[in-house]
Coordinates of C-alpha atoms (C1' of nucleotides) in Angstrom, one line a residue:
Chain A
M1324 CA 115.7 77.9 119.2
S1325 CA 113.8 74.8 119.6
N1326 CA 111.4 78.0 121.6
E1327 CA 110.9 80.0 118.1
K1328 CA 109.6 77.2 116.0
N1329 CA 107.3 75.5 118.5
N1330 CA 105.6 79.3 118.5
P1331 CA 102.9 79.2 116.5
A1332 CA 102.6 82.7 116.7
E1333 CA 105.7 84.1 115.9
Q1334 CA 106.4 81.0 113.2
T1335 CA 103.4 83.5 111.6
A1336 CA 104.8 86.4 111.9
A1337 CA 108.6 85.2 110.0
E1338 CA 105.4 84.3 106.9
Q1339 CA 103.9 86.8 106.6
P1340 CA 103.2 89.3 104.2
R1341 CA 106.2 92.4 104.5
D1342 CA 105.9 95.6 103.3
F1343 CA 107.3 98.9 103.7
I1344 CA 103.7 99.9 106.3
R1345 CA 104.4 97.2 108.2
N1346 CA 108.2 97.5 108.0
I1347 CA 107.0 100.9 110.3
I1348 CA 104.5 100.2 112.9
A1349 CA 107.1 96.6 113.7
E1350 CA 109.5 99.3 114.9
D1351 CA 107.1 101.5 116.5
L1352 CA 106.4 98.3 118.2
A1353 CA 110.0 97.5 119.0
S1354 CA 110.8 101.1 120.1
N1355 CA 107.3 101.1 122.9
K1356 CA 106.1 104.7 120.4
N1357 CA 102.5 105.5 121.6
D1358 CA 103.2 103.2 125.0
G1359 CA 103.1 99.9 122.4
R1360 CA 100.2 101.0 121.2
L1361 CA 98.8 100.3 117.4
A1362 CA 95.8 101.3 116.2
T1363 CA 94.4 101.5 112.3
R1364 CA 91.1 102.4 111.3
F1365 CA 90.2 101.8 107.7
P1366 CA 87.9 105.7 107.3
P1367 CA 85.5 104.9 103.8
E1368 CA 82.8 107.8 102.6
P1369 CA 79.3 106.5 102.8
N1370 CA 78.6 107.5 99.4
G1371 CA 78.5 103.9 97.1
Y1372 CA 79.6 100.8 97.9
L1373 CA 83.1 99.3 98.9
H1374 CA 84.9 97.7 95.9
I1375 CA 88.3 95.4 95.5
G1376 CA 90.7 98.2 96.3
H1377 CA 88.9 98.7 99.1
A1378 CA 89.4 96.0 100.1
K1379 CA 93.4 96.7 100.1
S1380 CA 93.1 98.7 102.9
I1381 CA 90.6 97.1 103.9
C1382 CA 92.3 94.2 104.5
L1383 CA 95.7 96.4 104.9
N1384 CA 94.2 98.3 108.2
F1385 CA 92.5 94.9 110.1
G1386 CA 95.3 93.0 108.6
V1387 CA 97.9 95.1 111.3
A1388 CA 96.3 95.2 113.2
A1389 CA 95.4 91.6 114.1
E1390 CA 98.7 90.8 113.1
Q1391 CA 100.0 93.1 116.0
G1392 CA 97.3 92.9 118.2
G1393 CA 96.2 96.7 117.7
V1394 CA 92.7 97.5 117.2
C1395 CA 91.8 99.1 113.5
H1396 CA 88.3 101.5 114.0
L1397 CA 85.4 101.8 110.8
R1398 CA 84.9 105.3 110.9
F1399 CA 82.2 106.5 108.8
D1400 CA 83.3 109.7 106.9
D1401 CA 80.1 111.5 106.4
T1402 CA 81.0 114.9 106.1
N1403 CA 79.8 115.8 102.8
P1404 CA 75.7 115.3 103.5
V1405 CA 74.7 116.0 100.3
K1406 CA 76.6 112.6 99.0
E1407 CA 76.1 110.4 101.5
E1408 CA 72.9 107.6 102.5
N1409 CA 72.4 104.7 105.2
E1410 CA 72.1 102.9 102.6
F1411 CA 75.8 102.9 102.2
I1412 CA 76.5 102.2 105.9
D1413 CA 74.6 99.8 106.0
A1414 CA 76.1 97.8 102.7
I1415 CA 79.7 98.8 103.8
K1416 CA 79.7 97.1 107.2
A1417 CA 77.5 94.4 105.7
D1418 CA 80.6 94.0 103.0
L1419 CA 83.0 94.4 106.0
H1420 CA 82.1 90.8 107.9
W1421 CA 81.1 89.3 104.9
L1422 CA 85.0 89.5 104.4
G1423 CA 86.1 89.1 107.8
F1424 CA 86.6 91.4 109.1
D1425 CA 85.1 92.9 113.0
W1426 CA 85.5 95.8 115.1
G1427 CA 83.5 95.0 117.6
D1428 CA 82.9 98.4 119.6
N1429 CA 84.4 100.6 117.1
E1430 CA 82.8 101.8 114.6
F1431 CA 82.8 105.1 114.6
F1432 CA 82.0 108.7 112.7
A1433 CA 83.2 112.2 111.8
S1434 CA 79.7 113.9 112.8
N1435 CA 79.7 112.9 115.8
Y1436 CA 82.8 114.7 115.8
F1437 CA 81.2 118.2 114.5
E1438 CA 80.8 119.9 117.7
Q1439 CA 84.2 119.1 118.3
L1440 CA 85.5 120.4 115.3
Y1441 CA 83.2 123.3 115.7
Q1442 CA 85.2 124.2 118.7
W1443 CA 88.4 123.4 117.4
A1444 CA 87.1 126.1 113.8
M1445 CA 87.0 128.5 117.0
Q1446 CA 89.7 128.2 118.5
L1447 CA 92.4 128.8 115.3
I1448 CA 90.1 131.6 114.4
S1449 CA 90.8 133.0 118.3
A1450 CA 94.5 132.5 117.4
G1451 CA 94.0 133.9 114.5
K1452 CA 94.4 130.8 112.5
A1453 CA 91.0 131.1 110.9
Y1454 CA 88.9 133.9 109.0
V1455 CA 85.7 134.0 107.5
D1456 CA 85.4 134.7 103.5
D1457 CA 82.9 136.5 101.8
L1458 CA 84.6 135.5 98.4
S1459 CA 82.1 133.3 95.9
G1460 CA 84.0 129.7 95.2
E1461 CA 84.9 131.3 91.8
E1462 CA 86.9 134.7 93.0
I1463 CA 88.9 131.9 95.9
R1464 CA 90.1 129.9 92.7
Q1465 CA 90.6 133.2 90.8
L1466 CA 93.1 134.1 94.5
R1467 CA 94.8 130.5 95.3
G1468 CA 97.0 131.2 91.7
T1469 CA 98.4 127.8 90.0
L1470 CA 101.0 125.6 89.6
S1471 CA 103.3 127.5 89.2
E1472 CA 102.5 130.8 90.2
P1473 CA 101.6 131.8 94.1
G1474 CA 98.5 132.9 95.3
S1475 CA 97.2 136.4 96.4
N1476 CA 95.2 137.0 100.1
S1477 CA 91.5 137.7 100.0
P1478 CA 90.3 141.4 101.2
Y1479 CA 88.1 140.1 103.9
R1480 CA 92.3 137.6 105.2
E1481 CA 92.7 140.1 108.4
R1482 CA 88.9 140.1 109.4
S1483 CA 89.6 140.9 113.1
V1484 CA 88.9 137.6 115.3
A1485 CA 86.4 139.3 116.9
E1486 CA 84.4 139.9 114.0
N1487 CA 85.3 136.4 113.0
L1488 CA 83.7 134.7 115.5
D1489 CA 80.8 136.6 115.3
L1490 CA 80.1 135.6 111.3
F1491 CA 81.3 132.1 111.5
E1492 CA 78.9 131.5 114.8
R1493 CA 75.8 133.3 112.5
M1494 CA 77.0 130.9 109.5
R1495 CA 76.6 127.9 112.1
N1496 CA 73.1 129.7 113.1
G1497 CA 72.0 129.7 109.6
E1498 CA 72.0 133.6 108.3
F1499 CA 73.7 132.9 105.7
A1500 CA 72.6 130.8 101.6
D1501 CA 75.2 128.5 100.8
G1502 CA 77.7 129.2 99.4
A1503 CA 78.0 132.3 101.3
K1504 CA 81.0 132.6 103.2
V1505 CA 83.8 129.4 103.9
L1506 CA 85.8 129.3 106.8
R1507 CA 89.2 129.8 106.1
A1508 CA 92.4 129.2 107.6
K1509 CA 94.2 131.5 107.5
I1510 CA 98.4 129.7 106.0
D1511 CA 100.9 130.7 103.1
M1512 CA 98.5 131.7 99.5
A1513 CA 101.9 131.9 98.7
A1514 CA 102.8 128.0 99.9
P1515 CA 103.9 125.8 96.8
N1516 CA 101.5 122.8 97.9
M1517 CA 98.3 123.9 97.3
N1518 CA 96.7 122.4 100.0
L1519 CA 98.3 125.2 102.3
R1520 CA 96.5 127.4 100.4
D1521 CA 94.4 128.9 103.0
P1522 CA 92.6 126.4 102.1
V1523 CA 88.6 125.7 103.1
M1524 CA 87.4 123.9 106.8
Y1525 CA 84.0 124.7 106.4
R1526 CA 81.0 126.2 103.8
I1527 CA 77.6 126.1 104.2
L1528 CA 75.2 123.5 102.7
H1529 CA 71.3 123.8 103.7
A1530 CA 71.6 119.7 103.2
H1531 CA 70.0 116.9 105.4
H1532 CA 72.6 115.3 107.1
H1533 CA 71.7 111.3 107.6
R1534 CA 72.9 111.1 110.9
T1535 CA 72.1 114.4 111.9
G1536 CA 70.0 116.0 110.5
D1537 CA 68.8 119.3 110.5
K1538 CA 70.8 120.6 113.2
W1539 CA 73.5 121.6 111.0
C1540 CA 73.8 123.8 108.1
I1541 CA 77.3 124.1 108.4
Y1542 CA 79.9 121.4 107.9
P1543 CA 83.6 120.7 107.8
M1544 CA 85.5 120.2 104.9
Y1545 CA 87.1 116.5 104.7
D1546 CA 90.3 117.8 105.6
F1547 CA 89.3 120.0 108.5
A1548 CA 87.6 116.0 109.8
H1549 CA 89.7 113.2 108.7
G1550 CA 92.9 114.9 110.5
Q1551 CA 91.2 115.5 113.4
S1552 CA 88.9 112.3 113.6
D1553 CA 92.1 110.4 113.3
S1554 CA 93.5 112.3 116.7
I1555 CA 90.3 112.2 118.8
E1556 CA 89.8 108.2 118.3
K1557 CA 94.1 108.5 118.9
I1558 CA 94.8 106.2 115.7
T1559 CA 98.3 105.5 116.0
H1560 CA 99.5 104.7 112.0
S1561 CA 96.8 106.2 109.6
I1562 CA 97.3 104.2 106.7
C1563 CA 95.2 106.3 103.1
T1564 CA 96.2 106.3 99.5
L1565 CA 99.3 108.4 97.9
E1566 CA 96.8 111.1 97.0
F1567 CA 96.5 112.3 99.9
A1568 CA 100.4 112.4 101.3
D1569 CA 100.4 116.2 99.5
H1570 CA 97.6 116.8 102.8
R1571 CA 99.7 115.8 105.6
P1572 CA 101.3 118.9 105.8
L1573 CA 98.2 121.1 106.3
Y1574 CA 96.5 118.1 109.1
D1575 CA 100.2 118.4 110.5
W1576 CA 99.2 121.5 110.8
F1577 CA 96.1 121.9 112.1
I1578 CA 97.2 118.9 114.7
Q1579 CA 99.6 121.2 115.6
Q1580 CA 97.4 124.7 116.6
L1581 CA 94.6 122.6 118.3
G1582 CA 97.8 121.2 119.8
I1583 CA 96.2 117.8 119.7
F1584 CA 97.2 113.8 119.7
A1585 CA 99.6 113.4 116.4
P1586 CA 98.8 110.5 114.1
H1587 CA 101.3 110.0 111.8
Q1588 CA 99.9 108.9 107.9
Y1589 CA 101.7 107.0 106.0
E1590 CA 100.9 107.4 101.6
F1591 CA 100.1 103.9 99.6
A1592 CA 99.4 102.4 96.2
R1593 CA 95.7 102.6 95.5
L1594 CA 95.1 99.6 93.8
N1595 CA 94.0 99.3 89.7
L1596 CA 92.9 96.4 88.3
G1597 CA 92.8 96.0 84.5
Y1598 CA 89.6 96.1 82.6
T1599 CA 87.7 97.8 84.9
V1600 CA 87.4 101.1 86.5
M1601 CA 87.6 101.7 89.9
S1602 CA 86.4 105.3 90.8
K1603 CA 83.0 105.2 92.5
R1604 CA 81.8 108.1 90.0
K1605 CA 82.3 105.3 86.9
L1606 CA 81.2 102.7 89.2
H1607 CA 77.7 105.3 89.7
Q1608 CA 77.8 105.4 86.6
L1609 CA 77.1 102.8 85.8
V1610 CA 75.0 101.6 87.8
A1611 CA 72.8 105.1 87.3
D1612 CA 73.0 104.8 84.2
K1613 CA 72.2 100.6 83.9
H1614 CA 74.2 99.7 82.1
V1615 CA 74.6 96.7 84.2
C1616 CA 72.3 95.2 86.4
G1617 CA 73.2 96.6 90.5
W1618 CA 76.5 96.4 92.6
D1619 CA 75.6 93.5 92.6
D1620 CA 76.1 92.3 89.3
P1621 CA 78.6 89.1 88.7
R1622 CA 80.9 91.9 86.4
M1623 CA 81.2 95.2 89.3
P1624 CA 84.9 95.3 91.2
T1625 CA 82.9 95.4 94.1
L1626 CA 82.9 93.4 96.6
V1627 CA 78.8 92.7 96.5
G1628 CA 79.4 92.1 92.2
M1629 CA 82.0 90.1 93.3
R1630 CA 80.0 87.8 95.9
R1631 CA 77.4 87.2 93.8
R1632 CA 79.8 86.4 91.1
G1633 CA 81.0 83.7 93.6
Y1634 CA 84.0 84.3 94.1
P1635 CA 84.7 83.3 98.3
A1636 CA 86.0 86.1 100.7
Q1637 CA 89.7 84.1 101.0
A1638 CA 89.8 84.6 97.8
I1639 CA 90.2 88.1 98.3
R1640 CA 92.0 88.3 101.2
T1641 CA 94.6 85.5 99.5
F1642 CA 94.7 88.7 96.9
C1643 CA 94.8 91.6 99.0
E1644 CA 98.2 90.0 100.7
R1645 CA 99.9 88.4 97.0
I1646 CA 99.7 92.2 95.5
G1647 CA 101.7 93.8 98.5
V1648 CA 101.6 97.0 99.7
G1649 CA 103.9 99.5 97.5
K1650 CA 104.4 103.4 97.0
S1651 CA 104.6 102.5 93.1
D1652 CA 101.7 102.5 91.0
S1653 CA 100.8 99.7 90.1
W1654 CA 98.0 98.0 87.3
I1655 CA 97.8 94.1 89.0
D1656 CA 96.4 91.4 86.1
M1657 CA 92.7 90.4 86.1
S1658 CA 94.7 86.4 85.9
V1659 CA 96.2 87.5 89.7
L1660 CA 93.1 88.2 91.2
E1661 CA 91.2 84.3 89.6
D1662 CA 94.6 82.4 90.2
C1663 CA 93.4 83.0 94.1
V1664 CA 89.8 82.7 93.8
R1665 CA 90.9 79.5 91.3
E1666 CA 93.2 78.3 94.1
Q1667 CA 90.5 79.0 96.9
L1668 CA 87.5 77.2 94.8
N1669 CA 89.6 73.8 93.4
E1670 CA 89.5 73.3 97.5
T1671 CA 86.4 73.6 98.8
A1672 CA 83.6 73.1 95.5
P1673 CA 81.8 70.0 95.5
R1674 CA 81.9 68.7 91.4
A1675 CA 79.4 68.3 89.1
M1676 CA 78.9 68.7 85.9
A1677 CA 76.8 70.3 83.6
V1678 CA 76.1 72.0 79.6
I1679 CA 76.2 74.6 78.9
N1680 CA 75.7 74.3 75.1
P1681 CA 74.2 70.6 74.8
L1682 CA 74.6 67.8 71.7
K1683 CA 71.9 65.4 72.1
V1684 CA 73.6 62.0 72.6
V1685 CA 71.4 59.0 72.0
L1686 CA 73.4 55.3 73.0
T1687 CA 71.9 52.7 70.2
D1688 CA 73.0 50.2 72.0
Y1689 CA 71.9 50.7 75.4
P1690 CA 68.0 49.8 76.8
E1691 CA 65.7 51.9 76.4
G1692 CA 64.0 52.8 80.1
K1693 CA 68.0 51.2 81.8
V1694 CA 68.9 53.8 83.9
E1695 CA 71.9 53.1 86.5
M1696 CA 73.5 56.1 89.4
L1697 CA 77.1 56.0 88.0
D1698 CA 78.8 56.1 91.6
A1699 CA 81.5 59.8 91.6
P1700 CA 83.5 60.8 94.1
I1701 CA 82.1 64.7 94.6
H1702 CA 86.0 65.8 95.0
P1703 CA 89.0 63.8 93.8
Q1704 CA 91.1 64.8 95.1
Q1705 CA 89.2 64.9 98.7
P1706 CA 87.9 61.7 99.3
E1707 CA 86.1 62.6 103.0
M1708 CA 83.5 65.0 100.6
G1709 CA 81.9 61.7 100.5
R1710 CA 80.1 60.4 96.6
R1711 CA 77.6 61.2 95.4
Q1712 CA 75.3 59.3 91.8
I1713 CA 74.4 60.7 88.8
P1714 CA 71.6 58.8 87.1
F1715 CA 72.6 57.4 83.7
S1716 CA 70.6 56.5 80.7
R1717 CA 70.2 56.2 76.5
E1718 CA 69.9 59.8 75.7
I1719 CA 72.5 62.6 76.9
Y1720 CA 73.9 65.2 76.8
I1721 CA 77.5 66.5 76.1
E1722 CA 78.7 69.8 75.2
R1723 CA 78.5 71.0 71.6
D1724 CA 82.4 71.8 72.2
D1725 CA 83.5 67.8 72.2
F1726 CA 82.8 67.3 69.7
M1727 CA 83.9 68.1 65.9
M1728 CA 82.7 67.2 62.8
D1729 CA 86.2 67.6 61.4
P1730 CA 88.7 66.8 64.2
P1731 CA 92.1 67.9 64.2
K1732 CA 94.5 64.6 65.0
K1733 CA 95.6 66.9 68.1
F1734 CA 91.3 66.9 69.2
F1735 CA 91.0 64.1 72.1
R1736 CA 87.1 64.3 72.4
L1737 CA 84.6 63.1 69.9
G1738 CA 83.9 63.1 65.8
P1739 CA 83.0 60.8 63.6
E1740 CA 84.0 57.2 64.3
R1741 CA 85.7 58.6 67.2
E1742 CA 85.6 56.9 71.0
V1743 CA 84.8 59.0 73.8
R1744 CA 84.9 58.3 78.1
L1745 CA 81.8 59.6 79.3
R1746 CA 83.2 61.1 83.2
Y1747 CA 82.9 58.8 85.9
G1748 CA 80.9 56.3 82.3
Y1749 CA 81.5 54.3 79.7
I1750 CA 83.1 54.3 76.3
I1751 CA 80.9 56.0 74.3
K1752 CA 81.6 55.2 69.5
C1753 CA 80.2 57.8 67.6
N1754 CA 78.3 56.4 64.9
E1755 CA 75.9 58.3 63.0
V1756 CA 75.6 62.9 62.5
I1757 CA 72.5 63.7 62.5
R1758 CA 72.0 66.6 60.9
N1759 CA 68.9 69.1 60.0
D1760 CA 67.8 70.9 56.8
A1761 CA 70.2 73.7 58.2
G1762 CA 73.7 71.6 57.6
E1763 CA 73.7 71.1 61.7
V1764 CA 74.8 68.6 63.7
V1765 CA 72.0 67.5 66.1
E1766 CA 72.7 64.5 67.1
L1767 CA 74.7 61.7 67.8
R1768 CA 74.1 58.3 67.4
C1769 CA 76.9 55.9 69.6
S1770 CA 77.7 52.8 71.3
H1771 CA 78.1 51.8 74.0
D1772 CA 80.9 49.2 75.9
N1773 CA 80.0 47.4 78.4
A1774 CA 83.6 46.6 79.5
T1775 CA 84.8 50.2 80.5
L1776 CA 82.9 51.0 82.8
G1777 CA 84.9 51.7 85.9
A1778 CA 87.9 50.2 84.0
A1779 CA 90.4 50.0 80.9
P1780 CA 89.1 49.5 77.1
Q1781 CA 90.4 46.4 75.7
G1782 CA 93.4 47.5 73.2
R1783 CA 93.2 51.0 72.5
K1784 CA 93.9 53.8 74.5
V1785 CA 91.1 56.6 74.6
K1786 CA 92.8 59.6 75.9
G1787 CA 89.4 62.2 76.4
I1788 CA 86.9 62.8 78.7
I1789 CA 83.9 64.2 78.9
H1790 CA 80.9 65.4 80.8
W1791 CA 78.0 64.9 79.9
V1792 CA 74.0 65.1 81.7
S1793 CA 71.1 62.7 81.4
Q1794 CA 68.3 64.0 79.4
A1795 CA 65.6 61.8 81.2
H1796 CA 67.0 63.4 84.3
A1797 CA 68.8 66.7 83.8
L1798 CA 67.8 69.6 85.3
A1799 CA 66.9 72.8 82.8
V1800 CA 68.5 76.2 84.2
E1801 CA 70.1 79.2 83.2
V1802 CA 74.2 79.5 83.1
R1803 CA 75.3 83.4 82.5
Q1804 CA 78.7 83.4 81.5
Y1805 CA 81.2 86.4 82.7
D1806 CA 83.9 88.1 80.5
R1807 CA 85.4 91.6 81.6
L1808 CA 83.0 94.2 81.3
F1809 CA 85.8 96.0 79.5
N1810 CA 87.4 96.8 75.9
V1811 CA 90.6 98.2 77.1
A1812 CA 92.4 97.9 80.4
S1813 CA 92.5 101.1 81.2
P1814 CA 89.0 102.3 80.9
G1815 CA 88.4 106.3 80.4
T1816 CA 92.0 107.1 80.8
N1817 CA 92.8 106.5 77.2
K1818 CA 92.9 108.8 73.3
D1819 CA 91.3 112.0 73.8
G1820 CA 87.4 112.6 74.2
V1821 CA 87.0 109.4 74.5
D1822 CA 83.9 108.0 77.1
F1823 CA 85.0 105.4 79.1
I1824 CA 81.5 104.2 78.5
D1825 CA 82.4 102.8 75.1
E1826 CA 85.0 101.1 75.9
L1827 CA 82.7 98.6 77.1
N1828 CA 82.8 95.1 76.1
P1829 CA 79.7 94.4 74.7
G1830 CA 79.6 90.4 74.7
S1831 CA 81.0 90.6 78.6
R1832 CA 78.0 88.7 79.6
Q1833 CA 76.5 86.0 78.0
I1834 CA 72.9 84.3 78.7
L1835 CA 72.3 80.3 78.1
T1836 CA 68.9 79.1 78.3
C1837 CA 69.2 76.1 77.4
C1838 CA 71.7 74.8 79.9
Y1839 CA 71.8 71.1 81.3
A1840 CA 72.5 70.3 85.4
E1841 CA 73.5 66.6 87.1
P1842 CA 70.0 66.5 89.4
A1843 CA 71.5 66.9 92.7
L1844 CA 72.0 71.0 91.9
A1845 CA 68.8 71.0 92.3
D1846 CA 69.7 71.4 95.9
A1847 CA 72.3 74.4 95.8
T1848 CA 71.2 76.8 97.2
I1849 CA 72.1 80.8 96.9
G1850 CA 75.8 82.0 96.6
T1851 CA 77.4 78.5 96.9
A1852 CA 80.4 77.6 94.4
Y1853 CA 80.4 74.9 92.3
Q1854 CA 83.0 72.8 89.8
F1855 CA 81.0 72.0 86.7
E1856 CA 83.7 70.1 85.8
R1857 CA 85.8 71.0 82.5
L1858 CA 84.2 74.4 82.8
G1859 CA 84.6 76.1 85.9
Y1860 CA 83.6 77.2 89.4
Y1861 CA 79.8 78.4 89.1
C1862 CA 77.7 79.0 91.7
A1863 CA 73.3 79.5 92.4
D1864 CA 72.3 83.5 91.7
C1865 CA 69.7 85.1 94.0
D1866 CA 67.8 85.0 90.6
S1867 CA 67.1 81.9 90.7
D1868 CA 62.9 80.8 91.5
D1869 CA 61.3 77.9 91.9
K1870 CA 60.7 77.5 88.5
K1871 CA 64.6 77.5 87.4
L1872 CA 67.9 77.6 89.2
V1873 CA 69.8 80.8 87.9
F1874 CA 74.1 79.9 87.9
N1875 CA 76.3 82.4 87.6
Q1876 CA 79.6 81.5 86.1
T1877 CA 83.0 82.8 89.2
V1878 CA 85.7 81.9 87.3
T1879 CA 86.9 79.5 84.5
L1880 CA 89.1 76.2 85.0
R1881 CA 92.0 76.8 84.0
D1882 CA 92.2 75.8 80.0
S1883 CA 95.5 74.3 77.7
W1884 CA 93.2 73.4 75.2
Q1885 CA 91.7 76.3 74.3
K1886 CA 94.7 77.9 74.5
Q1887 CA 96.8 75.6 72.2
K1888 CA 94.1 76.8 69.3
Chain B
rU891 C1' 108.3 125.1 84.1
rG892 C1' 105.8 124.5 91.9
rG893 C1' 105.3 121.7 95.7
rG894 C1' 104.7 116.4 96.9
rG895 C1' 105.7 110.7 95.1
rC896 C1' 107.0 106.5 92.3
rG897 C1' 111.1 103.6 88.5
rU898 C1' 114.5 96.3 90.2
rC899 C1' 111.5 90.1 84.4
rG900 C1' 105.4 90.6 80.7
rC901 C1' 102.0 92.2 85.8
rC902 C1' 103.3 92.9 91.2
rA903 C1' 106.8 92.7 94.9
rA904 C1' 111.3 90.8 98.2
rG905 C1' 116.5 93.9 98.4
rC906 C1' 118.0 98.2 102.9
rG907 C1' 126.6 98.1 100.8
rG908 C1' 128.2 91.6 100.1
rU909 C1' 127.8 89.7 94.6
rA910 C1' 119.1 90.0 92.3
rA911 C1' 113.3 85.7 97.0
rG912 C1' 108.7 84.6 95.9
rG913 C1' 103.2 85.4 93.1
rC914 C1' 100.7 85.5 88.7
rA915 C1' 101.7 85.4 83.4
rC916 C1' 104.4 81.5 79.5
rC917 C1' 106.8 78.2 78.2
rG918 C1' 108.7 72.6 78.4
rG919 C1' 107.8 67.9 80.9
rA920 C1' 106.3 63.7 84.8
rU921 C1' 101.4 61.7 86.6
rU922 C1' 95.7 62.4 86.0
rU923 C1' 88.3 58.6 84.3
rU924 C1' 88.3 67.2 84.9
rG925 C1' 93.0 69.1 77.9
rA926 C1' 91.5 70.8 85.7
rU927 C1' 94.2 69.9 90.1
rU928 C1' 99.3 67.6 91.8
rC929 C1' 104.0 67.4 90.3
rC930 C1' 109.2 68.3 88.8
rG931 C1' 112.3 72.2 84.8
rG932 C1' 112.6 76.2 82.3
rC933 C1' 112.2 81.8 82.8
rA934 C1' 115.8 89.5 84.9
rU935 C1' 124.8 88.6 84.9
rU936 C1' 120.5 92.3 86.0
rC937 C1' 117.9 96.0 88.6
rC938 C1' 115.0 104.0 83.2
rC939 C1' 119.8 106.9 82.2
rA940 C1' 125.3 108.2 82.3
rG941 C1' 129.3 109.6 85.8
rG942 C1' 131.1 108.8 90.6
rU943 C1' 132.3 107.1 96.1
rU944 C1' 134.4 101.7 97.1
rC945 C1' 138.0 96.1 96.9
rG946 C1' 133.0 95.3 96.2
rA947 C1' 126.3 99.8 94.4
rA948 C1' 120.0 98.0 93.2
rC949 C1' 121.5 99.8 98.0
rC950 C1' 125.9 105.5 98.8
rC951 C1' 126.4 110.5 95.9
rU952 C1' 126.2 114.0 91.4
rG953 C1' 123.5 114.7 87.0
rG954 C1' 120.2 113.4 84.3
rC955 C1' 115.3 110.9 81.7
rG956 C1' 110.6 109.0 81.7
rC957 C1' 106.3 108.4 85.3
rC958 C1' 102.3 110.1 88.8
rC959 C1' 98.8 112.8 91.2
rC960 C1' 97.5 118.0 93.8
rA961 C1' 94.3 124.9 91.0
rG962 C1' 86.7 121.8 94.3
rC963 C1' 83.0 125.6 99.0
rC964 C1' 84.6 116.6 96.8
rA965 C1' 86.8 112.7 100.2

RNA sequence: UGGGGCGUCGCCAAGCGGUAAGGCACCGGAUUUUGAUUCCGGCAUUCCCAGGUUCGAACCCUGGCGCCCCAGCCA
């Protein structure tokens, strides 16, 4: 017993998340299946950027391998040259590393297996299990039948092995035009599972492949490449999303016909997050049609977008752990992700003050030209992070929202004749409100209580505390505030005919160009998170330059006042 | 109406015949120079429905109902 408790490995194992896949793997390992070997893989197609949905799969595959002492391969499923690019390969690898995972030398490409796949196709032809079909795509579709009616055999289905071998070789040699012929598996046109109705194995594509160049003009379909790729790599547990469950019998069929190592496939439910989109097609469209400023737009659910937004990799890993892995279609609320981000950032982010909607305040009883350096912790709960000095002077900016002309009783901030504490500074009282011709409040004249620096006020209670920035020392910055990208929980899947583009939230990005931050923020490096006290977490954006710093709002602080209102 | 998958709190999710974990959200309340954090407390007599088996069922059986996926020479 005591040994168990003292063994950190066992302790963590007990605390590790359990789900049906991890349970299966644990059982397999316990029963010494696959000689106690565990190999998983993350198999992205290099045709776009990774998003938070991929992160779920990544954390599962790499996570379980790490937990159980197995390996997780990175394999690019690059069987469709017309959609894939090297740009995406590099981006995917960078995202994976950023997320905190490493695959060592286990980096593979389905395209590396093209020759083997071709040989296996020949083997199936020789065994009478595959044939070259001259039907057009349209004709194949016609003969496939429907969900409730069986399909019918292609007139080319009974070609001789010799003819098939010859034709397939000539397909490879480039004798035929795109679409002229395909190689199909000979299974069963009446199979209730559509995937088994003589699926296409190879198509002719005179296209340049990002890795194999012009070596091939026939390319295997995903279904003829994926299972065998797993087999070649001796993957023990082939984890994928639910929609591939119907393909499992086909993969198993190929593996069995070929007599090669048989990985087992397990399917889990893909991640759905509210008020955003996860489909690559939609993500591509948002970028291509400039509805966002790129794959790394901070509003995008892509890993590059979230990174730019300031989401820590750890928060994403925590999120993936928290949502679990199951088989029921699930919609996760953004608040779960945001909570993970807050939890992480609250612990690590240095605090700073910044005013994003400035209102000028003049402290009429504070000497002109005087500057005090006020002492404040960098993190109130973590003294070891050190302290910072904040310049204070006669003219400051406060947040417009922290002043109300006619405040309700529960409003603890500033109002005419009211008092409030300046964070880490004095208590001030609003004596005069200056308005412009339009009647808008443009400036406040206040007095300060000299005895309240680091001390409680005498004879009264002042509950409110507001943040501020000294005008003379303020750093002018731009702040970008973000809201959900879409107005509806499930864009593009709602009522008839509504384009998901029309469901974009026009107010998803708000750019505030006239913001002021405490001078220490001048040293902010791109991507590092700060908490702007009382507002939220922010990080410097890559659009920053020598002239102006730009900050992205990562996530707001919880705001029970906002709720109360 | 062919095949595959799924239905446990508003959203996720444990549970695997012995009498409903946990997280998010929500609602209190305490501490607080961030209306933050932290901290306490509340939040499914009930597990899609209906029968049945059993001393005992969310878990087993039967029958319904509902939702998702599949008819790309995409992955």
